[in-house]
PDB file of C-alpha atoms in Angstrom:
ATOM      1  CA  MET A   2     -63.407 -17.766-101.998  1.00  0.00           C
ATOM      2  CA  SER A   3     -61.264 -20.527-100.950  1.00  0.00           C
ATOM      3  CA  CYS A   4     -58.152 -18.220-100.812  1.00  0.00           C
ATOM      4  CA  TRP A   5     -59.657 -16.159 -98.195  1.00  0.00           C
ATOM      5  CA  LYS A   6     -61.004 -19.309 -96.286  1.00  0.00           C
ATOM      6  CA  SER A   7     -57.562 -20.797 -96.273  1.00  0.00           C
ATOM      7  CA  TRP A   8     -56.196 -16.663 -95.001  1.00  0.00           C
ATOM      8  CA  ASN A   9     -58.867 -17.012 -92.360  1.00  0.00           C
ATOM      9  CA  ASP A  10     -58.103 -20.270 -91.526  1.00  0.00           C
ATOM     10  CA  ASN A  11     -54.424 -19.623 -91.075  1.00  0.00           C
ATOM     11  CA  SER A  12     -54.541 -16.153 -89.752  1.00  0.00           C
ATOM     12  CA  ASN A  13     -52.943 -17.199 -86.423  1.00  0.00           C
ATOM     13  CA  GLY A  14     -49.973 -18.503 -87.997  1.00  0.00           C
ATOM     14  CA  ILE A  15     -49.811 -15.715 -90.773  1.00  0.00           C
ATOM     15  CA  ALA A  16     -49.795 -13.307 -87.425  1.00  0.00           C
ATOM     16  CA  ALA A  17     -46.967 -15.214 -85.812  1.00  0.00           C
ATOM     17  CA  VAL A  18     -44.648 -15.322 -88.954  1.00  0.00           C
ATOM     18  CA  ALA A  19     -45.355 -11.691 -89.927  1.00  0.00           C
ATOM     19  CA  ALA A  20     -44.830 -11.208 -85.951  1.00  0.00           C
ATOM     20  CA  ILE A  21     -40.974 -13.132 -85.961  1.00  0.00           C
ATOM     21  CA  VAL A  22     -40.328 -11.362 -89.228  1.00  0.00           C
ATOM     22  CA  GLY A  23     -41.372  -8.117 -87.943  1.00  0.00           C
ATOM     23  CA  LEU A  24     -39.211  -8.747 -85.139  1.00  0.00           C
ATOM     24  CA  PHE A  25     -36.382  -9.659 -86.852  1.00  0.00           C
ATOM     25  CA  VAL A  26     -35.969  -6.699 -89.178  1.00  0.00           C
ATOM     26  CA  SER A  27     -36.375  -4.406 -86.121  1.00  0.00           C
ATOM     27  CA  GLY A  28     -33.199  -5.949 -84.618  1.00  0.00           C
ATOM     28  CA  ALA A  29     -31.717  -5.698 -87.860  1.00  0.00           C
ATOM     29  CA  GLY A  30     -32.400  -2.102 -87.797  1.00  0.00           C
ATOM     30  CA  PHE A  31     -31.800  -1.754 -84.346  1.00  0.00           C
ATOM     31  CA  TRP A  32     -28.231  -3.280 -84.888  1.00  0.00           C
ATOM     32  CA  PHE A  33     -27.699  -1.167 -88.197  1.00  0.00           C
ATOM     33  CA  GLY A  34     -28.081   1.951 -86.134  1.00  0.00           C
ATOM     34  CA  TYR A  35     -26.159   1.094 -83.601  1.00  0.00           C
ATOM     35  CA  HIS A  36     -23.407   0.215 -86.121  1.00  0.00           C
ATOM     36  CA  GLN A  37     -23.667   3.262 -87.624  1.00  0.00           C
ATOM     37  CA  LEU A  38     -23.397   5.295 -84.097  1.00  0.00           C
ATOM     38  CA  GLN A  39     -20.346   3.553 -83.192  1.00  0.00           C
ATOM     39  CA  GLU A  40     -18.458   4.181 -86.851  1.00  0.00           C
ATOM     40  CA  THR A  41     -19.751   8.119 -86.061  1.00  0.00           C
ATOM     41  CA  SER A  42     -18.200   8.221 -82.769  1.00  0.00           C
ATOM     42  CA  ARG A  43     -14.923   6.925 -84.542  1.00  0.00           C
ATOM     43  CA  ALA A  44     -14.751   9.115 -86.948  1.00  0.00           C
ATOM     44  CA  LEU A  45     -15.460  12.213 -84.607  1.00  0.00           C
ATOM     45  CA  GLN A  46     -12.615  11.014 -82.526  1.00  0.00           C
ATOM     46  CA  ALA A  47     -10.266  10.769 -85.205  1.00  0.00           C
ATOM     47  CA  SER A  48     -11.158  14.148 -86.022  1.00  0.00           C
ATOM     48  CA  ASN A  49     -10.663  15.494 -83.063  1.00  0.00           C
ATOM     49  CA  SER A  50      -7.447  13.551 -82.739  1.00  0.00           C
ATOM     50  CA  TYR A  51      -6.313  15.350 -86.409  1.00  0.00           C
ATOM     51  CA  SER A  52      -7.263  18.792 -84.994  1.00  0.00           C
ATOM     52  CA  ILE A  53      -5.459  18.438 -81.506  1.00  0.00           C
ATOM     53  CA  GLN A  54      -2.424  16.959 -83.173  1.00  0.00           C
ATOM     54  CA  LYS A  55      -2.327  20.054 -85.542  1.00  0.00           C
ATOM     55  CA  ASP A  56      -3.064  22.525 -82.781  1.00  0.00           C
ATOM     56  CA  ALA A  57      -0.017  20.968 -80.789  1.00  0.00           C
ATOM     57  CA  ARG A  58       2.293  21.307 -83.489  1.00  0.00           C
ATOM     58  CA  GLU A  59       1.115  24.891 -84.155  1.00  0.00           C
ATOM     59  CA  LEU A  60       1.384  26.000 -80.384  1.00  0.00           C
ATOM     60  CA  ASN A  61       4.703  23.667 -79.972  1.00  0.00           C
ATOM     61  CA  GLU A  62       6.212  26.239 -82.774  1.00  0.00           C
ATOM     62  CA  LYS A  63       5.077  29.299 -81.670  1.00  0.00           C
ATOM     63  CA  LEU A  64       6.401  28.178 -77.851  1.00  0.00           C
ATOM     64  CA  GLN A  65       9.617  27.383 -79.659  1.00  0.00           C
ATOM     65  CA  GLU A  66       9.981  30.730 -81.088  1.00  0.00           C
ATOM     66  CA  ASN A  67       9.521  32.502 -78.085  1.00  0.00           C
ATOM     67  CA  GLY A  68      11.682  30.297 -76.178  1.00  0.00           C
ATOM     68  CA  ASN A  69      10.505  31.529 -72.853  1.00  0.00           C
ATOM     69  CA  ILE A  70       9.761  28.408 -71.479  1.00  0.00           C
ATOM     70  CA  ASP A  71      13.175  26.767 -72.143  1.00  0.00           C
ATOM     71  CA  LYS A  72      14.440  30.034 -69.952  1.00  0.00           C
ATOM     72  CA  LEU A  73      12.072  29.279 -67.557  1.00  0.00           C
ATOM     73  CA  MET A  74      13.270  25.644 -67.435  1.00  0.00           C
ATOM     74  CA  SER A  75      16.913  26.508 -67.416  1.00  0.00           C
ATOM     75  CA  GLY A  76      16.016  28.725 -64.542  1.00  0.00           C
ATOM     76  CA  GLN A  77      17.840  31.765 -66.112  1.00  0.00           C
ATOM     77  CA  ILE A  78      15.052  34.040 -66.894  1.00  0.00           C
ATOM     78  CA  PRO A  79      14.898  38.008 -66.478  1.00  0.00           C
ATOM     79  CA  VAL A  80      12.197  39.367 -64.648  1.00  0.00           C
ATOM     80  CA  ASP A  81      10.560  40.512 -67.944  1.00  0.00           C
ATOM     81  CA  ASP A  82      10.472  37.192 -69.549  1.00  0.00           C
ATOM     82  CA  LYS A  83       9.215  35.480 -66.956  1.00  0.00           C
ATOM     83  CA  VAL A  84       6.035  37.479 -67.267  1.00  0.00           C
ATOM     84  CA  ARG A  85       6.005  36.235 -71.200  1.00  0.00           C
ATOM     85  CA  ALA A  86       7.124  32.918 -70.359  1.00  0.00           C
ATOM     86  CA  TYR A  87       4.076  32.605 -67.583  1.00  0.00           C
ATOM     87  CA  GLN A  88       1.806  33.449 -70.563  1.00  0.00           C
ATOM     88  CA  ASP A  89       3.155  30.751 -72.681  1.00  0.00           C
ATOM     89  CA  LEU A  90       2.481  28.353 -69.661  1.00  0.00           C
ATOM     90  CA  TRP A  91      -0.945  29.746 -69.444  1.00  0.00           C
ATOM     91  CA  ALA A  92      -1.569  28.848 -73.320  1.00  0.00           C
ATOM     92  CA  MET A  93       0.136  25.192 -72.996  1.00  0.00           C
ATOM     93  CA  PHE A  94      -1.920  24.491 -70.034  1.00  0.00           C
ATOM     94  CA  ASN A  95      -5.021  25.786 -71.374  1.00  0.00           C
ATOM     95  CA  PHE A  96      -4.225  23.635 -74.692  1.00  0.00           C
ATOM     96  CA  TYR A  97      -3.632  20.594 -72.026  1.00  0.00           C
ATOM     97  CA  LEU A  98      -7.466  21.429 -70.361  1.00  0.00           C
ATOM     98  CA  SER A  99      -8.713  21.160 -74.137  1.00  0.00           C
ATOM     99  CA  VAL A 100      -7.815  17.781 -74.552  1.00  0.00           C
ATOM    100  CA  PHE A 101      -8.604  16.804 -70.599  1.00  0.00           C
ATOM    101  CA  ARG A 102     -12.243  18.138 -71.939  1.00  0.00           C
ATOM    102  CA  GLN A 103     -12.167  15.766 -74.876  1.00  0.00           C
ATOM    103  CA  GLN A 104     -10.963  13.137 -73.113  1.00  0.00           C
ATOM    104  CA  GLN A 105     -14.127  13.487 -70.784  1.00  0.00           C
ATOM    105  CA  ALA A 106     -16.379  13.829 -73.403  1.00  0.00           C
ATOM    106  CA  ASP A 107     -15.373  10.931 -74.965  1.00  0.00           C
ATOM    107  CA  GLY A 108     -14.370  13.010 -78.026  1.00  0.00           C
ATOM    108  CA  ILE A 109     -11.152  11.192 -78.185  1.00  0.00           C
ATOM    109  CA  PRO A 110      -9.719   7.557 -77.773  1.00  0.00           C
ATOM    110  CA  GLU A 111      -8.620   6.984 -74.495  1.00  0.00           C
ATOM    111  CA  SER A 112      -4.804   6.137 -75.680  1.00  0.00           C
ATOM    112  CA  PHE A 113      -4.305   9.190 -77.213  1.00  0.00           C
ATOM    113  CA  ALA A 114      -5.547  10.957 -74.096  1.00  0.00           C
ATOM    114  CA  LYS A 115      -3.014   8.812 -71.990  1.00  0.00           C
ATOM    115  CA  SER A 116      -0.091   9.928 -74.640  1.00  0.00           C
ATOM    116  CA  PHE A 117      -1.156  13.695 -73.678  1.00  0.00           C
ATOM    117  CA  SER A 118      -1.566  12.781 -69.939  1.00  0.00           C
ATOM    118  CA  ALA A 119       1.989  11.380 -69.446  1.00  0.00           C
ATOM    119  CA  ASP A 120       3.598  14.128 -71.376  1.00  0.00           C
ATOM    120  CA  PHE A 121       1.595  16.820 -69.399  1.00  0.00           C
ATOM    121  CA  CYS A 122       2.392  15.140 -66.269  1.00  0.00           C
ATOM    122  CA  GLY A 123       6.331  15.037 -66.874  1.00  0.00           C
ATOM    123  CA  PHE A 124       6.426  18.372 -67.742  1.00  0.00           C
ATOM    124  CA  VAL A 125       4.899  19.354 -64.577  1.00  0.00           C
ATOM    125  CA  ARG A 126       6.819  17.333 -62.657  1.00  0.00           C
ATOM    126  CA  SER A 127       9.489  18.927 -63.579  1.00  0.00           C
ATOM    127  CA  PRO A 128      10.645  21.517 -60.686  1.00  0.00           C
ATOM    128  CA  PRO A 129      10.827  25.032 -62.542  1.00  0.00           C
ATOM    129  CA  ILE A 130       7.154  24.392 -64.014  1.00  0.00           C
ATOM    130  CA  SER A 131       5.833  22.786 -60.882  1.00  0.00           C
ATOM    131  CA  ALA A 132       7.073  26.071 -59.071  1.00  0.00           C
ATOM    132  CA  ALA A 133       5.792  27.976 -61.976  1.00  0.00           C
ATOM    133  CA  TRP A 134       2.303  26.050 -61.532  1.00  0.00           C
ATOM    134  CA  ASP A 135       2.168  26.618 -57.687  1.00  0.00           C
ATOM    135  CA  GLU A 136       2.178  30.413 -58.123  1.00  0.00           C
ATOM    136  CA  MET A 137      -0.023  30.607 -61.015  1.00  0.00           C
ATOM    137  CA  VAL A 138      -2.658  28.683 -58.998  1.00  0.00           C
ATOM    138  CA  GLN A 139      -1.757  31.763 -56.256  1.00  0.00           C
ATOM    139  CA  GLN A 140      -2.288  34.347 -58.588  1.00  0.00           C
ATOM    140  CA  LYS A 141      -5.527  32.562 -59.574  1.00  0.00           C
ATOM    141  CA  ARG A 142      -4.466  32.518 -63.294  1.00  0.00           C
ATOM    142  CA  ILE A 143      -5.199  28.501 -63.161  1.00  0.00           C
ATOM    143  CA  GLY A 144      -8.271  27.389 -61.834  1.00  0.00           C
ATOM    144  CA  ASN A 145     -10.246  24.248 -60.480  1.00  0.00           C
ATOM    145  CA  ALA A 146     -10.357  23.035 -63.718  1.00  0.00           C
ATOM    146  CA  HIS A 147      -6.617  22.825 -64.041  1.00  0.00           C
ATOM    147  CA  THR A 148      -6.023  21.720 -60.696  1.00  0.00           C
ATOM    148  CA  THR A 149      -8.748  18.525 -61.593  1.00  0.00           C
ATOM    149  CA  MET A 150      -7.150  17.740 -64.750  1.00  0.00           C
ATOM    150  CA  ARG A 151      -3.477  17.476 -62.965  1.00  0.00           C
ATOM    151  CA  ILE A 152      -4.851  15.458 -60.263  1.00  0.00           C
ATOM    152  CA  GLN A 153      -6.635  13.030 -62.777  1.00  0.00           C
ATOM    153  CA  TRP A 154      -3.894  13.026 -65.006  1.00  0.00           C
ATOM    154  CA  CYS A 155      -1.175  12.722 -62.475  1.00  0.00           C
ATOM    155  CA  SER A 156      -2.213  10.718 -59.527  1.00  0.00           C
ATOM    156  CA  ALA A 157      -2.362   7.532 -60.490  1.00  0.00           C
TER     157      ALA A 157
END
């Protein structure tokens, strides 16, 4: 019976200690959950980065095989090849747009996105590609999302 009396006499102190322990456990649980979320986010960014690099290599191989963009860049392109070159440019611009969208969704590290944006901006600044871009915009072959990407990536 003295155990119950002691418990009863010290119930406020015991409740305070239990509340402090509960607060500590809750804080540790919150920190652990936050840490796990950060780790998951980093793993997802790494996976996305790997996929983008793989897709970039495959697209580059395909475009190198076709040779249409090289012809466009040289200014020596027959009319028939120009149509195919614009198709290749469209695929390339859409690839960059997917990278841009991943950046907007925090799906890739900022440093990774910056390397692609620098590559894109250097590419579209070349006179033949810039002219092709303008023509494709007029033809509505590339739209507002592409234009937004170019403004945000290349205006700085």
